[in-house]
PDB file of C-alpha atoms in Angstrom:
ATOM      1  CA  UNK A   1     107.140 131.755 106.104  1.00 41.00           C
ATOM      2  CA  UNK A   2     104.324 133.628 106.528  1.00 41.00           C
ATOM      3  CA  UNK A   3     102.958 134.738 110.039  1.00 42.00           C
ATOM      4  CA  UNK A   4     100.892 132.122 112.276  1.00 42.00           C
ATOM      5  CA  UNK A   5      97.281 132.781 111.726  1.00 42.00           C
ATOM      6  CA  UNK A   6      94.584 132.023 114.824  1.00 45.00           C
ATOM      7  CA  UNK A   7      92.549 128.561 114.051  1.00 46.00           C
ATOM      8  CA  UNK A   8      88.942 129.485 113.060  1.00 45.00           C
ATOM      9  CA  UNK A   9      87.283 128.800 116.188  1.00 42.00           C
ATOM     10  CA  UNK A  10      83.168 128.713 116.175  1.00 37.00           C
ATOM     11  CA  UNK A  11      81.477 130.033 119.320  1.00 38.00           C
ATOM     12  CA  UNK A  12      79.039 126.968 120.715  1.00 34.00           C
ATOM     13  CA  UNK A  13      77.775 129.460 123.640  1.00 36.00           C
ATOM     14  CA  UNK A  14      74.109 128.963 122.143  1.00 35.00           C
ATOM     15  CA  UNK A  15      74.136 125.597 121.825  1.00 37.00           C
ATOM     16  CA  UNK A  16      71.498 124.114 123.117  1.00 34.00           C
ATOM     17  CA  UNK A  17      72.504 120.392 122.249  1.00 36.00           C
ATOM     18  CA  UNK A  18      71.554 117.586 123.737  1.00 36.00           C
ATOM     19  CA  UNK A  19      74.559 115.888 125.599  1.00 37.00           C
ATOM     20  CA  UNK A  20      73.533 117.355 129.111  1.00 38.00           C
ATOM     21  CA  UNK A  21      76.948 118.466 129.591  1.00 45.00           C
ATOM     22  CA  UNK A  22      78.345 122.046 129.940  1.00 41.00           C
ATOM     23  CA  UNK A  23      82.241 120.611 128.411  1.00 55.00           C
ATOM     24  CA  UNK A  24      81.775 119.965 124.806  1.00 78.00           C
ATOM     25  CA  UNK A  25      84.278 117.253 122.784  1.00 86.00           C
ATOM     26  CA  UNK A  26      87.000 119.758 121.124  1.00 90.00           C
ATOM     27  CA  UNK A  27      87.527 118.553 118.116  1.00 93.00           C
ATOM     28  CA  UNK A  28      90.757 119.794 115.720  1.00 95.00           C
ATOM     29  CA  UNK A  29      89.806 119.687 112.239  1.00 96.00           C
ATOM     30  CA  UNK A  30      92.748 119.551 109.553  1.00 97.00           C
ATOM     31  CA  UNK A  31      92.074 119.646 106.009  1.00 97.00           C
ATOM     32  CA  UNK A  32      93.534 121.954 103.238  1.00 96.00           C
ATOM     33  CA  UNK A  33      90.295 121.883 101.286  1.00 96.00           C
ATOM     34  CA  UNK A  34      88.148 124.788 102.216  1.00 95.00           C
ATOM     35  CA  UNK A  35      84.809 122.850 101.123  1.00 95.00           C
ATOM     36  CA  UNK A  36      85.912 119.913 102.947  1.00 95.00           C
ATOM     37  CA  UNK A  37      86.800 121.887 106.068  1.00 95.00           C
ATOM     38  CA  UNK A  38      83.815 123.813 106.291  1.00 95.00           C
ATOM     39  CA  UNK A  39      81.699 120.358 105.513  1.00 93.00           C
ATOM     40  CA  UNK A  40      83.130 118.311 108.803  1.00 93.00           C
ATOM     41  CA  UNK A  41      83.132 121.678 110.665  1.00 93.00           C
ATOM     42  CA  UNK A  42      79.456 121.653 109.929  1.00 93.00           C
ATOM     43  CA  UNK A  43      79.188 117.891 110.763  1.00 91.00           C
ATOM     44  CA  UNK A  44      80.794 118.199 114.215  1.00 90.00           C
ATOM     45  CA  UNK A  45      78.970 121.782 114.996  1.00 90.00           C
ATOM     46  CA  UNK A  46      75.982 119.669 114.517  1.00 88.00           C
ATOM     47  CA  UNK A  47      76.541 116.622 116.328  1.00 84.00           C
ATOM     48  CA  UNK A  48      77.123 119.121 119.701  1.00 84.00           C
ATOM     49  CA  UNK A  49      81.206 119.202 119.087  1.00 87.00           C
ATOM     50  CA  UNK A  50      83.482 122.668 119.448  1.00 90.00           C
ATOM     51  CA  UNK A  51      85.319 122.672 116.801  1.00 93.00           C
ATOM     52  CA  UNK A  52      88.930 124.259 115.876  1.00 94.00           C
ATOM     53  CA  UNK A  53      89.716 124.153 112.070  1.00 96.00           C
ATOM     54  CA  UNK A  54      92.530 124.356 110.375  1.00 96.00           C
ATOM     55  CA  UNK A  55      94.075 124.381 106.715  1.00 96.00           C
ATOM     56  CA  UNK A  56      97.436 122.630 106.809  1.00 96.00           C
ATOM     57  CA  UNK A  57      99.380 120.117 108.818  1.00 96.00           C
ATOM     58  CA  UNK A  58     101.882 122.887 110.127  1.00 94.00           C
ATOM     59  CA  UNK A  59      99.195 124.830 110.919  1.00 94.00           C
ATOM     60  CA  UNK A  60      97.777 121.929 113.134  1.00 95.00           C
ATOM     61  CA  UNK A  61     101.646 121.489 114.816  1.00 94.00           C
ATOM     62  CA  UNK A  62     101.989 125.193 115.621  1.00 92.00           C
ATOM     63  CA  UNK A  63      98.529 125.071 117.152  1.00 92.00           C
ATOM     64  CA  UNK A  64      99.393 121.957 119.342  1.00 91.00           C
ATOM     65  CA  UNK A  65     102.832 123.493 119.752  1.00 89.00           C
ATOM     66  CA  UNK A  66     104.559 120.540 118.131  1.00 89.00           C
ATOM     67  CA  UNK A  67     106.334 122.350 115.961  1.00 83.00           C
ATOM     68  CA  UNK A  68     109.677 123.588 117.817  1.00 77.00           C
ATOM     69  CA  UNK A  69     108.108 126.993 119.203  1.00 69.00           C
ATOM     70  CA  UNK A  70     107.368 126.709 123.004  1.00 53.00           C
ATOM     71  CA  UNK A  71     103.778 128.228 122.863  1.00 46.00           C
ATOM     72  CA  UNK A  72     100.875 126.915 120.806  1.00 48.00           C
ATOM     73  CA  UNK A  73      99.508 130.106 119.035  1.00 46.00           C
ATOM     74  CA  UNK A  74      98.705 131.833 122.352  1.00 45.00           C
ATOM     75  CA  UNK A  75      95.861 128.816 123.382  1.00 44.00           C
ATOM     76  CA  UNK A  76      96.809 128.171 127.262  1.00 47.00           C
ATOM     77  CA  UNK A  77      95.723 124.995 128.553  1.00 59.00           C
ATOM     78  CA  UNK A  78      94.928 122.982 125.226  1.00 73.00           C
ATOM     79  CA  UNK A  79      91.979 120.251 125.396  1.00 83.00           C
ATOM     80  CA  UNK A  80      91.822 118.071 122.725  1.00 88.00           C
ATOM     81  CA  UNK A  81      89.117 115.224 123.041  1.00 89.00           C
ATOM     82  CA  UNK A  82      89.937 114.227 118.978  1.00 91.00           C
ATOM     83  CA  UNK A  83      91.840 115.134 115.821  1.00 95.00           C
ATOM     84  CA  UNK A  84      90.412 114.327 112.576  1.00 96.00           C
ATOM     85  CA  UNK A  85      93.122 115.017 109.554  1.00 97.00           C
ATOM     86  CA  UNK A  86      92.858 114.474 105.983  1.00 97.00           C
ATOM     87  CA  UNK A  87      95.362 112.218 104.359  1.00 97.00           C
ATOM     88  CA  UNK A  88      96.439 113.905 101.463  1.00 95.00           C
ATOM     89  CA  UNK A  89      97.387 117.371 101.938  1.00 95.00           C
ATOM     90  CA  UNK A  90     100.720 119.200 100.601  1.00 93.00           C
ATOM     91  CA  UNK A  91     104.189 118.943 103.107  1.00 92.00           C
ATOM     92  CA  UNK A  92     103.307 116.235 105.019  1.00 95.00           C
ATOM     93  CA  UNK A  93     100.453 113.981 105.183  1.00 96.00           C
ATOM     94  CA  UNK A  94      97.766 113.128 107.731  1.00 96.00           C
ATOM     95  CA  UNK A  95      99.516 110.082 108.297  1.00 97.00           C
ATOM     96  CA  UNK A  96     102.965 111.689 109.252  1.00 97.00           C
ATOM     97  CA  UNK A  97     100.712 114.267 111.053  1.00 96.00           C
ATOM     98  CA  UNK A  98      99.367 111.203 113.263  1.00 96.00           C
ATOM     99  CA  UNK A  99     103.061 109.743 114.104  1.00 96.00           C
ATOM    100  CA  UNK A 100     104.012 113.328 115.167  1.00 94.00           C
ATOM    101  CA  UNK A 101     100.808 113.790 117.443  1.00 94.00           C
ATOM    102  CA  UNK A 102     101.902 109.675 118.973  1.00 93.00           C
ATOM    103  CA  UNK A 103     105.520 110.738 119.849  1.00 93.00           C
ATOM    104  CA  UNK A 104     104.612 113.661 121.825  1.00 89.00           C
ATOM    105  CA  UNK A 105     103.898 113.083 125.835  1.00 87.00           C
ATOM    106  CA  UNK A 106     101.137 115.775 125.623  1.00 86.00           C
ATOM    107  CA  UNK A 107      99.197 114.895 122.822  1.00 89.00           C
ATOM    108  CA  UNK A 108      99.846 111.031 122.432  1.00 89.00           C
ATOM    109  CA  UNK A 109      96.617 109.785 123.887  1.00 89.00           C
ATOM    110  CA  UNK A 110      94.326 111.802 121.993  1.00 90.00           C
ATOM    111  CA  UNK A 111      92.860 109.755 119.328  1.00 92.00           C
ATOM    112  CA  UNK A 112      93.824 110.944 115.228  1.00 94.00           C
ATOM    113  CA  UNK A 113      90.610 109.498 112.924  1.00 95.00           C
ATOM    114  CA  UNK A 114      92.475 110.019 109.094  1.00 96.00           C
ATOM    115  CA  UNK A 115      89.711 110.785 106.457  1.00 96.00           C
ATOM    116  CA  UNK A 116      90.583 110.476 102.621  1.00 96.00           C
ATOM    117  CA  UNK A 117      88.810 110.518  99.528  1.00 94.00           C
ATOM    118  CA  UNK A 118      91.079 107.590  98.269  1.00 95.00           C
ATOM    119  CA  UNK A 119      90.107 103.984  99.267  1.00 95.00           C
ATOM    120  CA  UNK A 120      93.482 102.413  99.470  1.00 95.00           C
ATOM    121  CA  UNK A 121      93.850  99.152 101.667  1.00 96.00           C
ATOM    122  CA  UNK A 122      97.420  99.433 102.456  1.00 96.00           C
ATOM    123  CA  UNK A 123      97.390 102.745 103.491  1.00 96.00           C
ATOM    124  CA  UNK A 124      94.198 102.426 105.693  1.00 96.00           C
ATOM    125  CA  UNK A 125      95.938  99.434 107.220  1.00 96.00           C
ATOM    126  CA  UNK A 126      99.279 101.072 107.546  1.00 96.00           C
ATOM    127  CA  UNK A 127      96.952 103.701 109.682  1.00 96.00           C
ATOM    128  CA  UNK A 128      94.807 101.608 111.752  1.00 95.00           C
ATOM    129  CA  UNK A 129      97.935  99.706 112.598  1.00 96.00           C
ATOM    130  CA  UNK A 130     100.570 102.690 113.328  1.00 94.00           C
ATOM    131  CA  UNK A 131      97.760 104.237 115.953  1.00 94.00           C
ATOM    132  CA  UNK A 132      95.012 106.164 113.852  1.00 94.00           C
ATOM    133  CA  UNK A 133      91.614 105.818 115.981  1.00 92.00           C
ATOM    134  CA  UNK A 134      89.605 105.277 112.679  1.00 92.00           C
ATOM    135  CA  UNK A 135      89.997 105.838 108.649  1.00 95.00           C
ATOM    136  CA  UNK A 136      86.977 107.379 107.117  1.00 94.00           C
ATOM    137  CA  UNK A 137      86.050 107.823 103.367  1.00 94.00           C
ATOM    138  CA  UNK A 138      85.307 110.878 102.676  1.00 94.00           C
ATOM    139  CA  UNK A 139      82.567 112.489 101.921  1.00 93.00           C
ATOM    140  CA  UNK A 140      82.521 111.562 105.817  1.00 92.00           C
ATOM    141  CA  UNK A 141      78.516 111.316 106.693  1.00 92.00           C
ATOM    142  CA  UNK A 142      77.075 112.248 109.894  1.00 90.00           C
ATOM    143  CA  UNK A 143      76.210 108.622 111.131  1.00 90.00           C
ATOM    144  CA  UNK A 144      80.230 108.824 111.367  1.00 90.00           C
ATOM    145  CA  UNK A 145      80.864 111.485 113.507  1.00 88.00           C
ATOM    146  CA  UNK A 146      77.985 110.848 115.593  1.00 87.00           C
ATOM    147  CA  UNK A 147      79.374 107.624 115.942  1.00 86.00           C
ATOM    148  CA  UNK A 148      82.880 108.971 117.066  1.00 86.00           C
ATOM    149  CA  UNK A 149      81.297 111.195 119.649  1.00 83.00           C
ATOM    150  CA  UNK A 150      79.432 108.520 121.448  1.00 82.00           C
ATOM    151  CA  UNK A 151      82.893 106.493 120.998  1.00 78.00           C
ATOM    152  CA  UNK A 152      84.332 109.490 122.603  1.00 79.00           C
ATOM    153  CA  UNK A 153      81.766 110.258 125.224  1.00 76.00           C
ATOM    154  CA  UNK A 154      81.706 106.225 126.315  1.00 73.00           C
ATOM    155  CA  UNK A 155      85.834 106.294 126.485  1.00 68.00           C
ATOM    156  CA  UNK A 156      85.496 109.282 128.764  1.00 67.00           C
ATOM    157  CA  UNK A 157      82.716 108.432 131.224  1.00 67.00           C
ATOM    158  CA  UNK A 158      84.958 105.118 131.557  1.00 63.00           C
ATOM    159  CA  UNK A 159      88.104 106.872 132.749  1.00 59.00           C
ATOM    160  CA  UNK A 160      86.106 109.183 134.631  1.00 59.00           C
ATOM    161  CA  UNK A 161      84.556 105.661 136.429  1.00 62.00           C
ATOM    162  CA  UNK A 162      87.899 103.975 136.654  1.00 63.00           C
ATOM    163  CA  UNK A 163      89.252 107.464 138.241  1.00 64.00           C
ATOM    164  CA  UNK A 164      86.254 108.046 141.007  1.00 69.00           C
ATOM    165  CA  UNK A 165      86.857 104.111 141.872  1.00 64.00           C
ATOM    166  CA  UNK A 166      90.471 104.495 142.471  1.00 71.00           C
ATOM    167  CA  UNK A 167      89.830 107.252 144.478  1.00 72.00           C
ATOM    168  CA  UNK A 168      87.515 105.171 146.503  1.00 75.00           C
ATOM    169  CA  UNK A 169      89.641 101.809 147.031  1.00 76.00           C
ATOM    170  CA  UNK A 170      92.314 104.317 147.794  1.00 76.00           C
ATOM    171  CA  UNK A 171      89.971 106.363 150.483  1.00 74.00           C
ATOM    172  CA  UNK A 172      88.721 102.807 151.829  1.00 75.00           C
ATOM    173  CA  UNK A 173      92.496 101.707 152.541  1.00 77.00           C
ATOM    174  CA  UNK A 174      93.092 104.991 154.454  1.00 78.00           C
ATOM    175  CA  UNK A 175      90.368 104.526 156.786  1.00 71.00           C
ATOM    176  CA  UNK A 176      91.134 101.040 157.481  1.00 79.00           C
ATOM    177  CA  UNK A 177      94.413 102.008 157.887  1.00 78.00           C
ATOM    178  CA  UNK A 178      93.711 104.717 160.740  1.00 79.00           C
ATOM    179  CA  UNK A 179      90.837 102.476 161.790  1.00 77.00           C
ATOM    180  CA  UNK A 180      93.764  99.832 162.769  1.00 80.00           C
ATOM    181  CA  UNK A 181      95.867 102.236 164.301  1.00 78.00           C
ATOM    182  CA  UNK A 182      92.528 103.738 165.839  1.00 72.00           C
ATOM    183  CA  UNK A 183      93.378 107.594 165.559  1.00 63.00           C
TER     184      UNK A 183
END
């Protein structure tokens, strides 16, 4: 097997996008096709994403560090907002990519979108149903991805809400609490 090769990784530092926030969406790109990869890399470079691509499925796993080794590729402290895979790719599929990415503790929340060329219902269903976050036909447009980031974005200032509030309730019973036993 031949030795782990560093994800392409595009430097946003001069981004001047317009999402207000210093923490981009970190996107992980998996597609064997070099003209597909470099066309959703461009997509999500443009709708204000960072953006780590890669050209195979164990590629992807050895970058996560889902595939037996303890580190992933020497990235410390991993944060994945999305994975978008191709279906059809040789060794394993997008699909048995996804299941992999559900089973693990680490990575199981982070939603898979599948993209494929090939408009088959059972398989999109078999997706959608088995976890994927979204199936898109490729060529995948930029109303799509733009459309997953605001998804994305939404999802996040939610749990961020839900977080801050539980915080709060939790604050308000500890100062009724030492308000009762007036310390």
């Amino acid at each position: 097997m031949a030795d782990v090769m560093r994800p392409e990784k595009l430097d946003m530092s001069n981004d001047t996008s317009s999402l207000g926030s210093p923490e981009l969406l970190h996107v992980l790109a998996v597609d064997d096709s070099i003209v597909d990869r470099k066309f959703i890399e461009r997509l999500l470079r443009v709708s204000s994403c960072k953006v780590t691509v890669v050209d195979s499925t164990t590629r992807a796993l050895q970058y996560l560090g889902l595939d037996g080794n303890h580190s992933s590729v020497g990235f410390e402290d991993l944060k994945i907002n999305l994975i978008m895979t191709d279906y059809s790719m040789p060794g394993m599929t997008g699909y048995e990519l996804m299941k992999k990415i559900k089973e693990s503790s680490a990575f199981r929340e982070i939603p898979v979108v599948i993209m494929s060329s090939e408009n088959i219902l059972p398989r999109i269903d078999r997706c959608l149903e088995e976890g994927a976050e979204d199936f898109l036909l490729k060529p995948v447009k930029l109303a799509d991805v733009k459309r997953l980031r605001d998804s994305l974005l939404k999802a996040d200032e939610m749990s961020f809400k839900n977080i801050m509030h539980k915080r709060e309730l939790q604050a308000n019973d500890i100062y009724s609490q030492l308000k009762r036993a007036k310390i």
